[in-house]
């Protein structure tokens, strides 16, 4: 009887092991959250033996999640910094970087605002505090309320580097914990302005065309203008993973880079590689 029970337990353990799905945990950029969720949904339709769990929190959280083993894939809306990569070298971990698509960083304002275009220099001045009223950029006499992601966000870092030219944000800028909060605040506040990934733009807010040649040419934030490199605030989107997780994550990455995966990127509102 004991032999039979032991065999049954062993058989059940083996059967349970076979039934367990392979789990990929993805952590990081809120910008990439809708993209990765869409890719995960499409991937598991074709790969029933996988489970994909996607969580945001900001690009910087992907670094700690990969280092601690709490994620197999890190998603970042900026390239990893040298000091972040050094942490992996110190643990003798080889890090891999994959660009999966591109994003246009849209400048959004309240739908009641009559301003429809801004130069990079004006956006810089608004977020560093040099311009404080909409009448200074062709709008009505109303105080500007600038809204940004918090410092853990890759979008925050990208905007600081490429728009503010590494100057500090004004202390008056409101820092939000996630991208949805920026859209909510701008939608509800007539004087507000913020920046979000293209996929987060909805009908509650208005985007403005941007000029990077001091007002000679203005381009709207859309897929085509990003794809032909006319829109000035665009960036690549990254996945990072460790060599030790290569076998587990490779099928998912191959799907994201496939025609179906790139189609999903476009459907979500981002720019595919091709």
PDB file of C-alpha atoms in Angstrom, residues 50-226:
ATOM      1  CA  UNK A  50       3.722  30.189 -21.171  1.00  0.00           C
ATOM      2  CA  UNK A  51       2.430  32.693 -18.648  1.00  0.00           C
ATOM      3  CA  UNK A  52       3.549  36.325 -19.007  1.00  0.00           C
ATOM      4  CA  UNK A  53       3.130  38.778 -16.107  1.00  0.00           C
ATOM      5  CA  UNK A  54       3.629  42.484 -16.857  1.00  0.00           C
ATOM      6  CA  UNK A  55       4.073  45.256 -14.269  1.00  0.00           C
ATOM      7  CA  UNK A  56       5.121  48.910 -14.529  1.00  0.00           C
ATOM      8  CA  UNK A  57       6.759  51.161 -11.966  1.00  0.00           C
ATOM      9  CA  UNK A  58       9.195  53.117 -14.120  1.00  0.00           C
ATOM     10  CA  UNK A  59      12.280  52.206 -16.131  1.00  0.00           C
ATOM     11  CA  UNK A  60      14.610  52.340 -13.126  1.00  0.00           C
ATOM     12  CA  UNK A  61      12.658  49.547 -11.401  1.00  0.00           C
ATOM     13  CA  UNK A  62      13.606  47.142 -14.181  1.00  0.00           C
ATOM     14  CA  UNK A  63      17.242  47.325 -13.069  1.00  0.00           C
ATOM     15  CA  UNK A  64      16.549  46.251  -9.493  1.00  0.00           C
ATOM     16  CA  UNK A  65      14.048  43.626 -10.664  1.00  0.00           C
ATOM     17  CA  UNK A  66      16.589  42.007 -12.994  1.00  0.00           C
ATOM     18  CA  UNK A  67      19.330  42.134 -10.353  1.00  0.00           C
ATOM     19  CA  UNK A  68      17.119  40.587  -7.661  1.00  0.00           C
ATOM     20  CA  UNK A  69      15.648  37.937  -9.953  1.00  0.00           C
ATOM     21  CA  UNK A  70      12.146  39.380  -9.615  1.00  0.00           C
ATOM     22  CA  UNK A  71      11.849  39.760 -13.403  1.00  0.00           C
ATOM     23  CA  UNK A  72      13.128  37.932 -16.462  1.00  0.00           C
ATOM     24  CA  UNK A  73      12.657  40.928 -18.779  1.00  0.00           C
ATOM     25  CA  UNK A  74      13.186  44.592 -17.977  1.00  0.00           C
ATOM     26  CA  UNK A  75      11.424  47.191 -20.110  1.00  0.00           C
ATOM     27  CA  UNK A  76      12.958  50.651 -20.434  1.00  0.00           C
ATOM     28  CA  UNK A  77      11.986  53.763 -22.379  1.00  0.00           C
ATOM     29  CA  UNK A  78      15.625  54.879 -22.377  1.00  0.00           C
ATOM     30  CA  UNK A  79      18.925  53.072 -22.747  1.00  0.00           C
ATOM     31  CA  UNK A  80      20.444  51.745 -19.551  1.00  0.00           C
ATOM     32  CA  UNK A  81      23.040  54.064 -18.003  1.00  0.00           C
ATOM     33  CA  UNK A  82      26.665  53.068 -17.582  1.00  0.00           C
ATOM     34  CA  UNK A  83      26.393  53.031 -13.798  1.00  0.00           C
ATOM     35  CA  UNK A  84      23.357  50.748 -14.030  1.00  0.00           C
ATOM     36  CA  UNK A  85      25.170  48.326 -16.347  1.00  0.00           C
ATOM     37  CA  UNK A  86      28.107  48.304 -13.932  1.00  0.00           C
ATOM     38  CA  UNK A  87      25.885  46.727 -11.278  1.00  0.00           C
ATOM     39  CA  UNK A  88      25.435  43.680 -13.494  1.00  0.00           C
ATOM     40  CA  UNK A  89      29.153  43.473 -14.225  1.00  0.00           C
ATOM     41  CA  UNK A  90      29.846  43.499 -10.492  1.00  0.00           C
ATOM     42  CA  UNK A  91      27.620  40.430 -10.165  1.00  0.00           C
ATOM     43  CA  UNK A  92      29.275  38.742 -13.179  1.00  0.00           C
ATOM     44  CA  UNK A  93      25.971  38.918 -15.047  1.00  0.00           C
ATOM     45  CA  UNK A  94      25.925  39.424 -18.808  1.00  0.00           C
ATOM     46  CA  UNK A  95      23.176  41.804 -19.895  1.00  0.00           C
ATOM     47  CA  UNK A  96      21.463  41.773 -23.292  1.00  0.00           C
ATOM     48  CA  UNK A  97      19.716  44.775 -24.897  1.00  0.00           C
ATOM     49  CA  UNK A  98      17.021  44.585 -27.576  1.00  0.00           C
ATOM     50  CA  UNK A  99      15.266  47.526 -29.287  1.00  0.00           C
ATOM     51  CA  UNK A 100      11.675  46.432 -29.984  1.00  0.00           C
ATOM     52  CA  UNK A 101      10.111  49.642 -31.346  1.00  0.00           C
ATOM     53  CA  UNK A 102       9.994  53.421 -31.096  1.00  0.00           C
ATOM     54  CA  UNK A 103       7.841  55.999 -29.363  1.00  0.00           C
ATOM     55  CA  UNK A 104       6.918  59.613 -30.026  1.00  0.00           C
ATOM     56  CA  UNK A 105       6.854  61.543 -26.765  1.00  0.00           C
ATOM     57  CA  UNK A 106       3.721  63.669 -27.145  1.00  0.00           C
ATOM     58  CA  UNK A 107       3.319  67.074 -25.493  1.00  0.00           C
ATOM     59  CA  UNK A 108      -0.264  67.256 -24.246  1.00  0.00           C
ATOM     60  CA  UNK A 109      -2.326  70.233 -23.096  1.00  0.00           C
ATOM     61  CA  UNK A 110      -5.893  70.735 -21.893  1.00  0.00           C
ATOM     62  CA  UNK A 111      -8.463  70.468 -24.694  1.00  0.00           C
ATOM     63  CA  UNK A 112      -9.673  74.030 -23.986  1.00  0.00           C
ATOM     64  CA  UNK A 113      -6.229  75.476 -24.682  1.00  0.00           C
ATOM     65  CA  UNK A 114      -6.035  77.264 -28.073  1.00  0.00           C
ATOM     66  CA  UNK A 115      -2.258  76.798 -28.445  1.00  0.00           C
ATOM     67  CA  UNK A 116      -1.538  74.208 -31.146  1.00  0.00           C
ATOM     68  CA  UNK A 117       2.239  74.385 -31.605  1.00  0.00           C
ATOM     69  CA  UNK A 118       5.389  74.971 -29.571  1.00  0.00           C
ATOM     70  CA  UNK A 119       9.117  75.038 -30.250  1.00  0.00           C
ATOM     71  CA  UNK A 120      11.538  72.819 -28.340  1.00  0.00           C
ATOM     72  CA  UNK A 121      12.970  75.992 -26.802  1.00  0.00           C
ATOM     73  CA  UNK A 122       9.523  77.031 -25.502  1.00  0.00           C
ATOM     74  CA  UNK A 123       8.887  73.575 -24.024  1.00  0.00           C
ATOM     75  CA  UNK A 124      12.291  73.697 -22.345  1.00  0.00           C
ATOM     76  CA  UNK A 125      11.489  77.128 -20.881  1.00  0.00           C
ATOM     77  CA  UNK A 126       8.081  75.963 -19.621  1.00  0.00           C
ATOM     78  CA  UNK A 127       9.487  72.973 -17.732  1.00  0.00           C
ATOM     79  CA  UNK A 128      12.554  74.785 -16.371  1.00  0.00           C
ATOM     80  CA  UNK A 129      10.321  77.621 -15.134  1.00  0.00           C
ATOM     81  CA  UNK A 130      11.478  80.442 -17.446  1.00  0.00           C
ATOM     82  CA  UNK A 131       8.016  80.678 -19.051  1.00  0.00           C
ATOM     83  CA  UNK A 132       5.128  80.672 -16.570  1.00  0.00           C
ATOM     84  CA  UNK A 133       2.132  82.031 -18.500  1.00  0.00           C
ATOM     85  CA  UNK A 134       0.434  80.820 -21.678  1.00  0.00           C
ATOM     86  CA  UNK A 135       0.333  84.377 -23.084  1.00  0.00           C
ATOM     87  CA  UNK A 136       4.133  84.111 -23.510  1.00  0.00           C
ATOM     88  CA  UNK A 137       3.661  81.374 -26.129  1.00  0.00           C
ATOM     89  CA  UNK A 138       0.591  82.708 -27.954  1.00  0.00           C
ATOM     90  CA  UNK A 139      -2.093  81.585 -25.529  1.00  0.00           C
ATOM     91  CA  UNK A 140      -4.425  83.352 -23.122  1.00  0.00           C
ATOM     92  CA  UNK A 141      -3.390  85.010 -19.867  1.00  0.00           C
ATOM     93  CA  UNK A 142      -3.331  81.876 -17.691  1.00  0.00           C
ATOM     94  CA  UNK A 143      -0.714  80.348 -15.389  1.00  0.00           C
ATOM     95  CA  UNK A 144       1.023  77.292 -16.811  1.00  0.00           C
ATOM     96  CA  UNK A 145       0.839  74.113 -14.718  1.00  0.00           C
ATOM     97  CA  UNK A 146       3.638  71.790 -15.886  1.00  0.00           C
ATOM     98  CA  UNK A 147       3.212  68.092 -15.116  1.00  0.00           C
ATOM     99  CA  UNK A 148       5.910  65.414 -15.325  1.00  0.00           C
ATOM    100  CA  UNK A 149       6.663  61.823 -14.375  1.00  0.00           C
ATOM    101  CA  UNK A 150       8.747  61.306 -11.254  1.00  0.00           C
ATOM    102  CA  UNK A 151      12.498  60.702 -11.349  1.00  0.00           C
ATOM    103  CA  UNK A 152      12.231  56.865 -11.424  1.00  0.00           C
ATOM    104  CA  UNK A 153      10.702  57.115 -14.891  1.00  0.00           C
ATOM    105  CA  UNK A 154      12.775  56.609 -18.022  1.00  0.00           C
ATOM    106  CA  UNK A 155      10.530  59.175 -19.696  1.00  0.00           C
ATOM    107  CA  UNK A 156      11.516  61.732 -17.041  1.00  0.00           C
ATOM    108  CA  UNK A 157      15.186  61.072 -17.765  1.00  0.00           C
ATOM    109  CA  UNK A 158      14.773  61.128 -21.530  1.00  0.00           C
ATOM    110  CA  UNK A 159      12.848  64.412 -21.404  1.00  0.00           C
ATOM    111  CA  UNK A 160      15.443  65.988 -19.114  1.00  0.00           C
ATOM    112  CA  UNK A 161      18.295  64.955 -21.396  1.00  0.00           C
ATOM    113  CA  UNK A 162      16.768  65.673 -24.806  1.00  0.00           C
ATOM    114  CA  UNK A 163      14.398  68.587 -24.134  1.00  0.00           C
ATOM    115  CA  UNK A 164      15.796  70.332 -21.044  1.00  0.00           C
ATOM    116  CA  UNK A 165      19.375  69.617 -22.228  1.00  0.00           C
ATOM    117  CA  UNK A 166      20.164  68.246 -18.749  1.00  0.00           C
ATOM    118  CA  UNK A 167      18.965  71.344 -16.923  1.00  0.00           C
ATOM    119  CA  UNK A 168      16.842  70.812 -13.817  1.00  0.00           C
ATOM    120  CA  UNK A 169      13.067  70.802 -13.844  1.00  0.00           C
ATOM    121  CA  UNK A 170      11.456  73.783 -12.153  1.00  0.00           C
ATOM    122  CA  UNK A 171      10.527  73.085  -8.491  1.00  0.00           C
ATOM    123  CA  UNK A 172       6.959  74.035  -9.433  1.00  0.00           C
ATOM    124  CA  UNK A 173       6.598  71.075 -11.840  1.00  0.00           C
ATOM    125  CA  UNK A 174       4.095  68.528 -10.526  1.00  0.00           C
ATOM    126  CA  UNK A 175       5.576  65.014 -10.406  1.00  0.00           C
ATOM    127  CA  UNK A 176       3.175  62.139 -11.066  1.00  0.00           C
ATOM    128  CA  UNK A 177       3.633  58.444 -10.112  1.00  0.00           C
ATOM    129  CA  UNK A 178       2.449  57.143 -13.489  1.00  0.00           C
ATOM    130  CA  UNK A 179       1.563  58.258 -16.997  1.00  0.00           C
ATOM    131  CA  UNK A 180      -2.194  57.891 -16.505  1.00  0.00           C
ATOM    132  CA  UNK A 181      -1.994  60.508 -13.744  1.00  0.00           C
ATOM    133  CA  UNK A 182      -0.415  63.016 -16.126  1.00  0.00           C
ATOM    134  CA  UNK A 183      -3.251  62.552 -18.624  1.00  0.00           C
ATOM    135  CA  UNK A 184      -5.837  62.899 -15.840  1.00  0.00           C
ATOM    136  CA  UNK A 185      -4.325  66.122 -14.469  1.00  0.00           C
ATOM    137  CA  UNK A 186      -3.937  67.724 -17.895  1.00  0.00           C
ATOM    138  CA  UNK A 187      -7.498  66.738 -18.862  1.00  0.00           C
ATOM    139  CA  UNK A 188      -8.903  68.328 -15.698  1.00  0.00           C
ATOM    140  CA  UNK A 189      -6.700  71.439 -15.495  1.00  0.00           C
ATOM    141  CA  UNK A 190      -7.134  74.185 -18.165  1.00  0.00           C
ATOM    142  CA  UNK A 191      -3.593  75.559 -17.728  1.00  0.00           C
ATOM    143  CA  UNK A 192      -1.798  72.223 -17.616  1.00  0.00           C
ATOM    144  CA  UNK A 193       0.849  70.773 -19.926  1.00  0.00           C
ATOM    145  CA  UNK A 194       2.547  67.379 -19.751  1.00  0.00           C
ATOM    146  CA  UNK A 195       4.327  64.751 -21.811  1.00  0.00           C
ATOM    147  CA  UNK A 196       3.337  61.110 -22.380  1.00  0.00           C
ATOM    148  CA  UNK A 197       4.077  58.182 -24.657  1.00  0.00           C
ATOM    149  CA  UNK A 198       2.020  58.220 -27.820  1.00  0.00           C
ATOM    150  CA  UNK A 199      -0.146  55.262 -26.804  1.00  0.00           C
ATOM    151  CA  UNK A 200      -1.430  57.162 -23.746  1.00  0.00           C
ATOM    152  CA  UNK A 201      -2.912  60.076 -25.713  1.00  0.00           C
ATOM    153  CA  UNK A 202      -6.717  60.027 -25.644  1.00  0.00           C
ATOM    154  CA  UNK A 203      -9.621  62.270 -26.618  1.00  0.00           C
ATOM    155  CA  UNK A 204      -9.613  64.100 -23.271  1.00  0.00           C
ATOM    156  CA  UNK A 205      -6.389  65.971 -24.089  1.00  0.00           C
ATOM    157  CA  UNK A 206      -4.867  67.770 -27.049  1.00  0.00           C
ATOM    158  CA  UNK A 207      -1.416  67.312 -28.574  1.00  0.00           C
ATOM    159  CA  UNK A 208       0.689  70.143 -29.985  1.00  0.00           C
ATOM    160  CA  UNK A 209       2.974  70.139 -33.029  1.00  0.00           C
ATOM    161  CA  UNK A 210       6.664  70.614 -32.218  1.00  0.00           C
ATOM    162  CA  UNK A 211       9.455  72.484 -33.983  1.00  0.00           C
ATOM    163  CA  UNK A 212      13.138  71.738 -33.563  1.00  0.00           C
ATOM    164  CA  UNK A 213      14.325  74.445 -35.988  1.00  0.00           C
ATOM    165  CA  UNK A 214      13.142  77.542 -34.087  1.00  0.00           C
ATOM    166  CA  UNK A 215       9.683  77.635 -35.604  1.00  0.00           C
ATOM    167  CA  UNK A 216      10.381  76.974 -39.281  1.00  0.00           C
ATOM    168  CA  UNK A 217       8.693  73.573 -39.387  1.00  0.00           C
ATOM    169  CA  UNK A 218       6.262  71.959 -36.971  1.00  0.00           C
ATOM    170  CA  UNK A 219       5.408  68.251 -36.790  1.00  0.00           C
ATOM    171  CA  UNK A 220       2.603  66.480 -34.958  1.00  0.00           C
ATOM    172  CA  UNK A 221       3.323  63.449 -32.738  1.00  0.00           C
ATOM    173  CA  UNK A 222       2.166  60.508 -34.841  1.00  0.00           C
ATOM    174  CA  UNK A 223       3.491  57.226 -36.147  1.00  0.00           C
ATOM    175  CA  UNK A 224       4.422  58.482 -39.609  1.00  0.00           C
ATOM    176  CA  UNK A 225       6.290  61.570 -38.399  1.00  0.00           C
ATOM    177  CA  UNK A 226       8.204  59.435 -35.923  1.00  0.00           C
TER     178      UNK A 226
END
